[in-house]
Coordinates of C-alpha atoms (C1' of nucleotides) in Angstrom, one line a residue:
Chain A
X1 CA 40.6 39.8 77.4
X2 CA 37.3 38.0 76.8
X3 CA 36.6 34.5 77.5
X4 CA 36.1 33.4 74.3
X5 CA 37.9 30.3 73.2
X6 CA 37.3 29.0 69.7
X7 CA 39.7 26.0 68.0
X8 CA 40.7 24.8 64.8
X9 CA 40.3 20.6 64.9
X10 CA 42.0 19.2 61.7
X11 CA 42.4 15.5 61.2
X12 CA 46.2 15.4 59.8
X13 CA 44.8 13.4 56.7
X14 CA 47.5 14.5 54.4
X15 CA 47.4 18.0 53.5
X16 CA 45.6 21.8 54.9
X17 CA 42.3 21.7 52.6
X18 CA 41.4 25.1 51.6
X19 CA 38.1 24.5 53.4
X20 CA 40.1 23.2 56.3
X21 CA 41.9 26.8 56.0
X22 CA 39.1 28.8 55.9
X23 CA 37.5 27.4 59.1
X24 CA 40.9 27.9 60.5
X25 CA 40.7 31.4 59.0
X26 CA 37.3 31.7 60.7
X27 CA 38.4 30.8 64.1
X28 CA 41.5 32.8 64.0
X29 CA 39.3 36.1 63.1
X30 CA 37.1 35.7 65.5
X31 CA 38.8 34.6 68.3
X32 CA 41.3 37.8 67.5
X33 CA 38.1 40.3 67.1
X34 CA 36.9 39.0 70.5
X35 CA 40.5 39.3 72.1
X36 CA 39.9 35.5 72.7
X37 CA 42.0 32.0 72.2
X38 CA 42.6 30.5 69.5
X39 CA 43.0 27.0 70.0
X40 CA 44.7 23.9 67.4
X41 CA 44.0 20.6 68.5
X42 CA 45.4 18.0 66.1
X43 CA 42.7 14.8 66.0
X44 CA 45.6 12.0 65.5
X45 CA 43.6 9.4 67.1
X46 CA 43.3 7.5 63.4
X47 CA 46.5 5.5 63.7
X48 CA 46.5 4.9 59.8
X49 CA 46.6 8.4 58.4
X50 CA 47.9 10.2 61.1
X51 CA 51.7 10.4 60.9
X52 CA 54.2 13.0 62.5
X53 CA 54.5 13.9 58.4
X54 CA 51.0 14.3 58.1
X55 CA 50.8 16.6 61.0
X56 CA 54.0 18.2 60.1
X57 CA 52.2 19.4 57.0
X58 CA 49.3 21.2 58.5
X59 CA 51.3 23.2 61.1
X60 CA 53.2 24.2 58.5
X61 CA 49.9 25.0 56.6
X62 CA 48.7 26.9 59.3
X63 CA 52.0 28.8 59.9
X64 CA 52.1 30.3 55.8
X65 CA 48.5 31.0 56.4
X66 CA 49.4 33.7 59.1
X67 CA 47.5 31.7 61.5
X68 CA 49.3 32.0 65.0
X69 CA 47.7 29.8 67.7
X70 CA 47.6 30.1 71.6
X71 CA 49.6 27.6 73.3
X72 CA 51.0 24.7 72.4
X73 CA 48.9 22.3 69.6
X74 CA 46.6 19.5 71.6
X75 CA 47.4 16.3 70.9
X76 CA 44.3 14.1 70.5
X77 CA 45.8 10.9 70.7
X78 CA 47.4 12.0 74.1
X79 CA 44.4 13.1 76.0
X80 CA 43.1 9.5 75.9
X81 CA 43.3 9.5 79.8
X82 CA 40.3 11.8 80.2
X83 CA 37.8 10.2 78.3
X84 CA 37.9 6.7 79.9
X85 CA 36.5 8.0 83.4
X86 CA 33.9 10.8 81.4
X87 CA 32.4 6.7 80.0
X88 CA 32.6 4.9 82.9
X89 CA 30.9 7.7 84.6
X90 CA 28.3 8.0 82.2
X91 CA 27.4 4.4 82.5
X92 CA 27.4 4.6 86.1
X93 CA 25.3 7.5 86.1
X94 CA 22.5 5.2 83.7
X95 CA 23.4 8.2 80.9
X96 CA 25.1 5.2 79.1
X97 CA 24.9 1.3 78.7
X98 CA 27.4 -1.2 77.5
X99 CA 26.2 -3.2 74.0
X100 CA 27.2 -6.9 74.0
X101 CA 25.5 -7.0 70.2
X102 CA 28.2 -8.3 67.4
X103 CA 29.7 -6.2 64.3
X104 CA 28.1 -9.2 62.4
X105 CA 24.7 -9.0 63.7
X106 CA 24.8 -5.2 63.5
X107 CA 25.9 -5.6 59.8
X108 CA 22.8 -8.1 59.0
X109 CA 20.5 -5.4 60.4
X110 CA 22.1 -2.1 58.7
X111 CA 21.7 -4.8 55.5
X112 CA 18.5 -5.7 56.4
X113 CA 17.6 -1.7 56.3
X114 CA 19.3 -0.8 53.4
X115 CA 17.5 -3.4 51.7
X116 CA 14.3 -2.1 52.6
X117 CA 15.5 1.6 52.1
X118 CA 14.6 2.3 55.5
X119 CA 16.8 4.2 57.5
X120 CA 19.3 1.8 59.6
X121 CA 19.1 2.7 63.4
X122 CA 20.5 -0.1 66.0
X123 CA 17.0 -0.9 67.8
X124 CA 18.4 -0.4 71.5
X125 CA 18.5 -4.3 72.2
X126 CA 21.1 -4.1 74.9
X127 CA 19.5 -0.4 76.4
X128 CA 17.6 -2.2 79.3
X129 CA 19.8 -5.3 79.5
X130 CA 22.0 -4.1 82.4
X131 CA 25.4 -5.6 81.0
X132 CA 27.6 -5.2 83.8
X133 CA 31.4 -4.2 83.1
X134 CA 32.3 -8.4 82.8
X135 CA 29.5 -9.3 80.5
X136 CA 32.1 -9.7 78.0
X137 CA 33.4 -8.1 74.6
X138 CA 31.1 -4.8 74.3
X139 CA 30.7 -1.4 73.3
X140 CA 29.7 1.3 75.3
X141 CA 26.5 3.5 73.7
X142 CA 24.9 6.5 74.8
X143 CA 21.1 6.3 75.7
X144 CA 19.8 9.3 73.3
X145 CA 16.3 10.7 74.1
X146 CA 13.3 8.5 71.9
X147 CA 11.1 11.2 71.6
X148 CA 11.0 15.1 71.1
X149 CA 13.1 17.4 69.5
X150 CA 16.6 18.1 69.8
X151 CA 17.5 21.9 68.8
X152 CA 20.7 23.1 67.6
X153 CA 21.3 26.6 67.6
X154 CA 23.3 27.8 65.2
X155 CA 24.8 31.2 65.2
X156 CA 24.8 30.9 61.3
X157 CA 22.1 28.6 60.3
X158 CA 19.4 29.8 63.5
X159 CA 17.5 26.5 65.4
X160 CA 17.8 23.6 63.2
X161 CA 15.6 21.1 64.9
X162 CA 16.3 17.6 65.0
X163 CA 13.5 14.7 65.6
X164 CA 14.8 12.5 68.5
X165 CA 13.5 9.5 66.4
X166 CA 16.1 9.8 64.1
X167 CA 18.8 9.5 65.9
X168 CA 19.9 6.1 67.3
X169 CA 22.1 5.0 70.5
X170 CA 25.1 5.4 68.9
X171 CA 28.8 4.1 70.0
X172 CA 30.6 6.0 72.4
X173 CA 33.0 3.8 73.0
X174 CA 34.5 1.1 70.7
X175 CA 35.4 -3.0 72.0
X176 CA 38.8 -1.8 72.4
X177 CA 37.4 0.6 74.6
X178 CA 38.9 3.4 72.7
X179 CA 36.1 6.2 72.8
X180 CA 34.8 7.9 69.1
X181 CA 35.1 11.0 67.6
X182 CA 31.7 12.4 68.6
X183 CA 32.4 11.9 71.8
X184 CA 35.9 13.0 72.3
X185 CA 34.8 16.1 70.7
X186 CA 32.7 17.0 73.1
X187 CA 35.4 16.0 76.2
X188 CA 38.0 17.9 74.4
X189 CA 36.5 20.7 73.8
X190 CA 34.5 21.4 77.5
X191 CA 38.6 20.4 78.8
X192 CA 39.7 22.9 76.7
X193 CA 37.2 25.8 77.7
X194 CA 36.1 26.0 74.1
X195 CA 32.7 28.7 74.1
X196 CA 32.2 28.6 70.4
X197 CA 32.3 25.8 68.0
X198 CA 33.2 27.2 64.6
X199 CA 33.2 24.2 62.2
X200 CA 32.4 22.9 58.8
X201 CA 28.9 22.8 57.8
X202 CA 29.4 18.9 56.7
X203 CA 29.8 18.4 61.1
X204 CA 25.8 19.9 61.8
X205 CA 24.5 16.4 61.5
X206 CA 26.8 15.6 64.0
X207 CA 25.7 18.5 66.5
X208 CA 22.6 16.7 68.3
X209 CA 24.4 13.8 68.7
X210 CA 27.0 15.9 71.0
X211 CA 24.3 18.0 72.2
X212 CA 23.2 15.0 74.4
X213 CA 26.8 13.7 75.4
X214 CA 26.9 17.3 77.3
X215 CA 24.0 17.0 79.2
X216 CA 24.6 14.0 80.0
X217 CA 28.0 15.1 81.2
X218 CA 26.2 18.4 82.7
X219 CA 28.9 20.3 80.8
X220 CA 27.7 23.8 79.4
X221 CA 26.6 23.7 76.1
X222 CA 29.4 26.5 74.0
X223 CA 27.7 28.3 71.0
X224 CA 27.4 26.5 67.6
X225 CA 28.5 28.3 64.3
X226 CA 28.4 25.6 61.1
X227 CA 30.1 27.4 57.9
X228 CA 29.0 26.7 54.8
X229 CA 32.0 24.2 52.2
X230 CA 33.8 26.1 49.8
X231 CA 33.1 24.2 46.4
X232 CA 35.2 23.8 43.3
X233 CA 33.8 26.0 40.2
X234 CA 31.6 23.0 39.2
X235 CA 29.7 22.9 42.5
X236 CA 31.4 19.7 43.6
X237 CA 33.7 19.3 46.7
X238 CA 37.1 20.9 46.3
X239 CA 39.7 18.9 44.4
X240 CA 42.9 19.3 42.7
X241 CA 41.2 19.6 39.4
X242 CA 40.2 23.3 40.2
X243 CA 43.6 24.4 40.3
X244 CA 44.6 23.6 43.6
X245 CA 43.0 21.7 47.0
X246 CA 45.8 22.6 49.6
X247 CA 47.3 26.2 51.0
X248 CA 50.5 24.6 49.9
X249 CA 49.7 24.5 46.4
X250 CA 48.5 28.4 46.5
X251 CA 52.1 29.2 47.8
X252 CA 53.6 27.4 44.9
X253 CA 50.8 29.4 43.0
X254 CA 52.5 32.4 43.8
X255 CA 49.7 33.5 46.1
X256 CA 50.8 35.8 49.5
X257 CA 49.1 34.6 52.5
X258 CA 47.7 38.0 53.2
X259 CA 46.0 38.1 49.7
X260 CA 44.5 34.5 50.9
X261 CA 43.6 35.7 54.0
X262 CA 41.8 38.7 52.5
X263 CA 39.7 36.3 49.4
X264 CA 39.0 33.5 52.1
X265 CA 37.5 35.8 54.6
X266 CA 35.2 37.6 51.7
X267 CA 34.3 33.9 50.4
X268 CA 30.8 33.9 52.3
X269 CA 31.2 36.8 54.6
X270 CA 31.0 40.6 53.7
X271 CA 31.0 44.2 55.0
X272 CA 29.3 46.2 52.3
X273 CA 30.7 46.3 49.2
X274 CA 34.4 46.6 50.8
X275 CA 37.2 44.2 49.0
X276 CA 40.5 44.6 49.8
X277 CA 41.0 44.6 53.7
X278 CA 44.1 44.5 56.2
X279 CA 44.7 41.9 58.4
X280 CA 43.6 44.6 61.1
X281 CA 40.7 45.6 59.2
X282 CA 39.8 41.7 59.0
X283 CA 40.4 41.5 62.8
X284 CA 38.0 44.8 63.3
X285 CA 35.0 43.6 61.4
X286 CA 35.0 40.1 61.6
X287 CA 32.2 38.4 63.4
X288 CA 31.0 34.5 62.2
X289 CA 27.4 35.4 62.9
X290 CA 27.6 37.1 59.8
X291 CA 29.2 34.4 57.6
X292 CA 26.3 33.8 55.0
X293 CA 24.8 30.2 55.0
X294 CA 24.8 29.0 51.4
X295 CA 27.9 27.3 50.5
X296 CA 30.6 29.1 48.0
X297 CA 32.4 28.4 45.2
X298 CA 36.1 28.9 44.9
X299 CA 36.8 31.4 42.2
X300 CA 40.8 32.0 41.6
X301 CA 40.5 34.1 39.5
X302 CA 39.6 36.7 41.8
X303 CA 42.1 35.6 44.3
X304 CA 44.5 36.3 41.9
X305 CA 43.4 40.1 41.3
X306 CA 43.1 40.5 45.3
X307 CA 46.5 39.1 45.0
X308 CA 47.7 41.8 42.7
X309 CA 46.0 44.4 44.5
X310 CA 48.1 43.4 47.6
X311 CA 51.5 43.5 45.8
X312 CA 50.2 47.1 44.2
X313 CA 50.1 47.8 48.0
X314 CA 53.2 46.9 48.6
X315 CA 56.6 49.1 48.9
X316 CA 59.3 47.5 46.1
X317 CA 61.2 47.0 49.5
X318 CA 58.9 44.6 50.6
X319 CA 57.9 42.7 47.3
X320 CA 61.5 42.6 46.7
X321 CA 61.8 40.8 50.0
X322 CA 58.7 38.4 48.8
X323 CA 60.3 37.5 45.2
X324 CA 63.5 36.8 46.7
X325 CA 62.9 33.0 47.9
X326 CA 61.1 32.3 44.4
X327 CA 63.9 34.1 42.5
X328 CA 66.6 31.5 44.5
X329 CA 64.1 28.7 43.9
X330 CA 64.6 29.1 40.2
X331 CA 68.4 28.8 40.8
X332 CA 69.1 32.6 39.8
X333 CA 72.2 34.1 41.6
X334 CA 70.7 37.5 43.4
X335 CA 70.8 38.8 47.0
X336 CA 68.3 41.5 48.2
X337 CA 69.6 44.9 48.1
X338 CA 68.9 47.7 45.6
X339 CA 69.1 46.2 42.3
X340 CA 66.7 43.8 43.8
X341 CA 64.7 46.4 44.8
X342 CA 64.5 48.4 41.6
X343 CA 63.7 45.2 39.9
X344 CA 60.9 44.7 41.9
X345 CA 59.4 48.4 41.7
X346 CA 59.9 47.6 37.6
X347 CA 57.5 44.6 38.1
X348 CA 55.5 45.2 40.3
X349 CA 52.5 46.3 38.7
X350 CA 53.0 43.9 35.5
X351 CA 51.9 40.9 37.1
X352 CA 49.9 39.2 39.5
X353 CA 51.7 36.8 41.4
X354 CA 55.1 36.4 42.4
X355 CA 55.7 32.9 40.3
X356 CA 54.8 35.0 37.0
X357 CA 57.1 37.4 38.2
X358 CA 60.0 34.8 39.0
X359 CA 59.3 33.1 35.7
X360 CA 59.6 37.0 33.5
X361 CA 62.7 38.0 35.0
X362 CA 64.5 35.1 33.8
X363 CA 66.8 37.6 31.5
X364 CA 68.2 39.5 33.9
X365 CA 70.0 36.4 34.8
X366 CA 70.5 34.0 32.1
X367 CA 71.3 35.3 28.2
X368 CA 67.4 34.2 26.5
X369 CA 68.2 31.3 24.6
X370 CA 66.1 32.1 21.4
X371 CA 63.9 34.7 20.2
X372 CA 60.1 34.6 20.3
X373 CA 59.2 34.2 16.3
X374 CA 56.3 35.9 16.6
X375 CA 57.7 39.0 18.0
X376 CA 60.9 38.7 15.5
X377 CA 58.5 38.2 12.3
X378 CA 56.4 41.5 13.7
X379 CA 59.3 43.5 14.7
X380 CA 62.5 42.8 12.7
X381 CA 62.6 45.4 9.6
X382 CA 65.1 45.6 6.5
X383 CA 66.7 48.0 8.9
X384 CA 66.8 46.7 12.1
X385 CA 70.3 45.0 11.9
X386 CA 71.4 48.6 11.5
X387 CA 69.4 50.2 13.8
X388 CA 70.3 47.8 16.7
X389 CA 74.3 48.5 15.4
X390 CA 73.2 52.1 15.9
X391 CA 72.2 51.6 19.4
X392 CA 74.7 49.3 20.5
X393 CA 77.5 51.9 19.7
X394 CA 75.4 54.7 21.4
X395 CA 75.1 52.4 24.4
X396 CA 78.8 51.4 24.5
X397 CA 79.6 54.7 24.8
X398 CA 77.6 56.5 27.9
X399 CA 78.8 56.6 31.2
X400 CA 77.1 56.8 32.9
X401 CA 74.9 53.7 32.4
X402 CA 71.7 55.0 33.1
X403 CA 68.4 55.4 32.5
X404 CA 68.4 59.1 31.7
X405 CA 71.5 58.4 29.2
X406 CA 70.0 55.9 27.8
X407 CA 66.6 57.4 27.0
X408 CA 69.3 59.9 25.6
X409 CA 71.0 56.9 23.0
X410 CA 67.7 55.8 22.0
X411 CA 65.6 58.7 20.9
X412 CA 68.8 59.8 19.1
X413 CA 68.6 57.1 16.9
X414 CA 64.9 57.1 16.4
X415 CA 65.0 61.0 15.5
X416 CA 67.7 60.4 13.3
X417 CA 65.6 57.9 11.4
X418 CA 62.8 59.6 11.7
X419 CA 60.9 56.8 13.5
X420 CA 58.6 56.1 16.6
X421 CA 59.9 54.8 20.0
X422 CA 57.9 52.0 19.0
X423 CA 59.5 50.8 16.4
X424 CA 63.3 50.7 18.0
X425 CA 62.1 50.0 21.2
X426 CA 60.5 46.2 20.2
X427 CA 63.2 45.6 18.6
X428 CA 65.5 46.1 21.1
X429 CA 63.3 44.5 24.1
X430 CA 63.1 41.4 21.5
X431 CA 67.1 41.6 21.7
X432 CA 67.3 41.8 25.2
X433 CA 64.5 39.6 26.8
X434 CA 64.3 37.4 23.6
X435 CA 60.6 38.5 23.6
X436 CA 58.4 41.7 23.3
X437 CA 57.0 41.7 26.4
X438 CA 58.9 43.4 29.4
X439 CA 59.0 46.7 32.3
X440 CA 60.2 49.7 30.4
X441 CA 62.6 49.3 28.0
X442 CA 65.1 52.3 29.6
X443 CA 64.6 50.7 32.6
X444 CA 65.7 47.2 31.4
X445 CA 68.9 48.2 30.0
X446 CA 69.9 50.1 32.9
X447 CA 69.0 46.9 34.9
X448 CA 70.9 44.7 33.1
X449 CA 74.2 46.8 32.8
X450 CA 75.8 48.3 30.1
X451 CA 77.9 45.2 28.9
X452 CA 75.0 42.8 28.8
X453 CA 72.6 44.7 27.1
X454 CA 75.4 45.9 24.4
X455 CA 76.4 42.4 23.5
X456 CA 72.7 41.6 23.5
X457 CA 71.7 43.6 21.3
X458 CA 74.6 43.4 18.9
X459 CA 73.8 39.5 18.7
X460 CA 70.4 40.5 17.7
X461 CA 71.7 42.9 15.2
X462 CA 73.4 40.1 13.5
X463 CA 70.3 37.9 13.5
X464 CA 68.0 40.7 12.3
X465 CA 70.7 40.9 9.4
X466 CA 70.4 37.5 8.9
X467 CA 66.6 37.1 9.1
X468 CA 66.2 39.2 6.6
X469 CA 68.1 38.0 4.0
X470 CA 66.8 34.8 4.5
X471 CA 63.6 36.6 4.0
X472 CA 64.9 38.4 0.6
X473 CA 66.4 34.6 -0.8
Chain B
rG1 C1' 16.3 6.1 50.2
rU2 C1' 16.1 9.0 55.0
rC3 C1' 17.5 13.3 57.6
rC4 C1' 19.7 18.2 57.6
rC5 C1' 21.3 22.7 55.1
rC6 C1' 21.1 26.1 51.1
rA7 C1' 18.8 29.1 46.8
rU8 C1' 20.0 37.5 44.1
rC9 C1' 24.3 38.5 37.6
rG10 C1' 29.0 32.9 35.3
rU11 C1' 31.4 33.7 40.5
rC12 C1' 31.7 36.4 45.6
rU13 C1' 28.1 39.5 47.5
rA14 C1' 24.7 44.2 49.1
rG15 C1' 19.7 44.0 50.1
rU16 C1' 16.4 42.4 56.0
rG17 C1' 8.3 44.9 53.2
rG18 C1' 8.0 50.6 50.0
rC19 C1' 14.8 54.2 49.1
rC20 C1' 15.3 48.3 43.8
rU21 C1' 13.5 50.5 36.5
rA22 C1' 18.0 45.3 42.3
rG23 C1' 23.9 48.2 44.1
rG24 C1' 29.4 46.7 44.4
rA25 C1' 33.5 43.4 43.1
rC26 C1' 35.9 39.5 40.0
rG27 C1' 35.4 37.7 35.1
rU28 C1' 33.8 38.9 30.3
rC29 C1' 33.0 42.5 26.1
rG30 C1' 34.0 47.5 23.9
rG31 C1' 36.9 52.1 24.2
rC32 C1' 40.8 55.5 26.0
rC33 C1' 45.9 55.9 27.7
rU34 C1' 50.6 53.7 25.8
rU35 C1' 57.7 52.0 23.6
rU36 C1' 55.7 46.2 24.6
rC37 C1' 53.2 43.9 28.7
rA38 C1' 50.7 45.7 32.5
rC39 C1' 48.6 49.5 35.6
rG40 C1' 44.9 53.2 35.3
rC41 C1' 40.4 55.4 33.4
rC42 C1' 35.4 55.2 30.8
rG43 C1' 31.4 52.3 29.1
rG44 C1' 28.5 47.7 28.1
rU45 C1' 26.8 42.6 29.3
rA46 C1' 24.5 39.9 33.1
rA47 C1' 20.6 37.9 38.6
rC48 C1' 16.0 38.0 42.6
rG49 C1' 14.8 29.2 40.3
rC50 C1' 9.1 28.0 39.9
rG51 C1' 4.1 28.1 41.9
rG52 C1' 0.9 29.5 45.6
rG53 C1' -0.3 32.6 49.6
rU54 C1' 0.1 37.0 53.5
rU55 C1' 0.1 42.4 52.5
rC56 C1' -2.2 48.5 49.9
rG57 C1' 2.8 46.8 48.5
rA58 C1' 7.4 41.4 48.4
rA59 C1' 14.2 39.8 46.4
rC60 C1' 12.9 40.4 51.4
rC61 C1' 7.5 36.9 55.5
rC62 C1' 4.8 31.7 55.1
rC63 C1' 3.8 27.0 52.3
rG64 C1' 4.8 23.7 48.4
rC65 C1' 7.9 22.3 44.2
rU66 C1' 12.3 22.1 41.7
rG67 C1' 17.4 22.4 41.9
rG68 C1' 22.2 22.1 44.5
rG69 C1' 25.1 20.5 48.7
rG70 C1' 26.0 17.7 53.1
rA71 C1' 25.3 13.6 56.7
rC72 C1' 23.8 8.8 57.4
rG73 C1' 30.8 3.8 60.4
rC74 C1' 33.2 0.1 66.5
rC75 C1' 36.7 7.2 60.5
rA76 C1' 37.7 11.8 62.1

RNA sequence: GUCCCCAUCGUCUAGUGGCCUAGGACGUCGGCCUUUCACGCCGGUAACGCGGGUUCGAACCCCGCUGGGGACGCCA
């Protein structure tokens, strides 16, 4: 067991971002490569937006992700307790100051700046005042350094140096005396024994700002690791308008977690030219120092094919298991067990994601309710209505129904008219599925059972009769 | 506007000064296989943003430019 602690921090704002997973994802790896913790601490401190729905959501986020964390979830807004005394230390201590300065004047100088288009930074009026803890309504502020640097170093990024002079004495503690996030950050995560801060690029600017609130605090400084966004395919942030935003959304995609896991983890890391990787294999190789530092751009195509690659990988067993829920979602009356199971080893390789798949299969559980007219207008001959006649008697005859017998049936009939498997077979898949696109066509029928196909195909007999006379008048 | 980060095929990446006439994968295009759809196989397309250095030698090091992104709250 190594001391490493890493956590995952989301705000519940609504909904697990896919950038919000991958951090996660990142986190979860590395803590599990370094036999470390993995940490979640919920930031619920925003009354507005953070609702036990709102956190509801991204726990269950993080549980279809895969990502199992140590211990029970912090609550933010319940560690409130800790932070007070960490202030009124730090003001003790001359490390911070209390600002008796108004929102309104504050606003007329950040206007004042903007106006200019200089940089707003509060000019430290109150720094040397000495407000004692009665002087009033205030806010507490931390004394940053004026000059020098301020390095970050970044496991990803290397120093990134920060001038002093740019940063300003910002609040650490609001009127209401409720502390702010860059500050509570840094409590939590020295209370929680966090040694690596794995976190969204978008947080570095934040970094030096924290880097001085542990000093001050004399707590050890953990390692830094900022990871790059994840971008929609237009190079701007993430939306919905890519296809999706939030894990849930990949799940109603059709997407396995593992398969997410697997594109996330390659989205701005590598290890050589290898794709497709196990959860163990992940685990093995993993390390954030190695996460490139440009940014990335979501591409689903590809997670679709690493999808499909990981049900190829699958036994029928198990993607049978997988389909199941969608199958019941779609109202279908099925149960797993071997039909289930054969279906599944029939699709498996003909898609590449488990709605697809649930959407196909539709026939095998409702009659198809027309047929498609571009496959009837292709496939349906002067003889077809016979054909199908031909086949349907063939059919009604075997016992037993299967595959073998019915291979038997059908290349019978195509010999006798001296025909290609082709030509029946489209036909007949038309008859069934009410299109031309299906597994194997022996396969099917055996699937479906004798008396459903039969009376399938002998409807289609009739309409291929009828088709064509239509066609002829 | 200021600060910070980034920069190899459309996308994800390999590459850490000579092994690069830049490799792999997705996508895309063409072909094969084939009862449809897929799977599979074969092949093609396509990139070191620009300009200066450093060096015998630069995709790799330095500087500038350009471009993209992020941050600039008594939000988190």
């Amino acid at each position: 067991m190594s001391d490493v602690s890493v956590r995952f921090a989301p705000s519940p704002t609504g909904s697990l971002h896919i950038g919000g997973a991958r951090t996660a994802l990142y986190n979860w790896l590395y803590a599990r490569h370094c036999g470390g913790k993995f940490l979640l601490r919920i930031e619920d401190t925003d009354k507005e937006r953070s609702t036990p729905e709102n956190i509801r959501i991204i726990l269950d986020g993080m549980r279809w992700m895969g990502l199992d964390w140590d211990g029970e979830p912090v609550m933010q807004s319940e560690r409130i307790g800790i932070h007070r005394p960490l202030i009124e230390r730090l003001i003790d201590e001359g490390g911070a100051y209390r600002c008796t300065c108004t929102k309104d004047e504050l606003d007329a100088k950040r206007e004042a700046a903007q106006a200019e288009k200089r940089k707003y930074l509060y000019d430290r009026k109150c720094r040397d005042a000495g407000h004692g803890p009665d002087c009033g309504e205030h806010v507490v502020r931390l004394k940053m350094p004026v000059e020098g640097e301020i390095v970050v170093k970044d496991l990803i990024l290397g120093d990134v140096t920060f001038n002093a002079a740019e940063l300003d004495d910002w609040i650490i503690a609001r009127s209401d005396h409720s502390p702010t996030y860059n500050f509570v950050v840094v409590a939590d995560d020295h209370d929680m024994g966090v040694t690596h801060v794995i976190r969204g690029n978008d947080h570095l600017n934040n970094t030096p700002k924290q880097l001085v609130v542990y000093q001050a605090l004399g707590f050890d400084i953990p390692a830094f690791a900022h990871i790059p966004m994840v971008h929609g395919p237009d190079g701007k942030k993430l939306s919905k308008r890519h296809g999706a935003s939030a894990v849930t959304e990949l799940r109603e995609m059709g997407l396995l977690p593992e398969a997410v896991r697997n594109y996330l983890a390659r989205l701005g890391w590598s290890h050589g030219d290898q794709e497709l990787f196990t959860d163990a294999e992940l685990i093995e190789h993993f390390d954030v120092a190695n996460v490139n530092a440009s940014a990335t751009v979501m591409d689903f195509a590809k997670l679709e094919w690493i999808n499909q690659q990981k049900i190829l990988a699958m036994t029928p067993d198990a993607l049978a298991e997988r389909l199941l829920p969608y199958l019941i979602e779609r109202g279908y009356s099925v149960e797993a067990g071997p039909w289930l199971t054969t279906l599944a080893a029939n699709i498996q390789e003909r898609f590449k994601n488990l709605v697809e798949m649930a959407d196909h299969v539709r026939y095998f559980f409702e009659e198809p309710s027309a047929y498609d007219e571009a496959a009837v207008k292709k496939w349906f001959k002067a003889d077809t209505g016979a054909i199908l006649n031909e086949i349907a008697d063939g059919l009604e005859a075997l016992d037993p129904f299967d595959e073998a017998g019915i291979e038997g049936v059908i290349n019978g009939v195509v010999e006798k008219h001296e025909t290609k498997l082709g030509k029946v077979a489209q036909p007949i898949r038309i008859a069934v599925t009410g299109s031309s696109i299906s597994p194997g066509i022996f396969e099917t029928l055996a699937l479906l059972d004798k008396e459903r196909s039969v009376a399938r195909i002998r409807k289609a007999a009739a309409h291929a009769t009828q088709h064509q006379a239509e066609k002829q008048g």
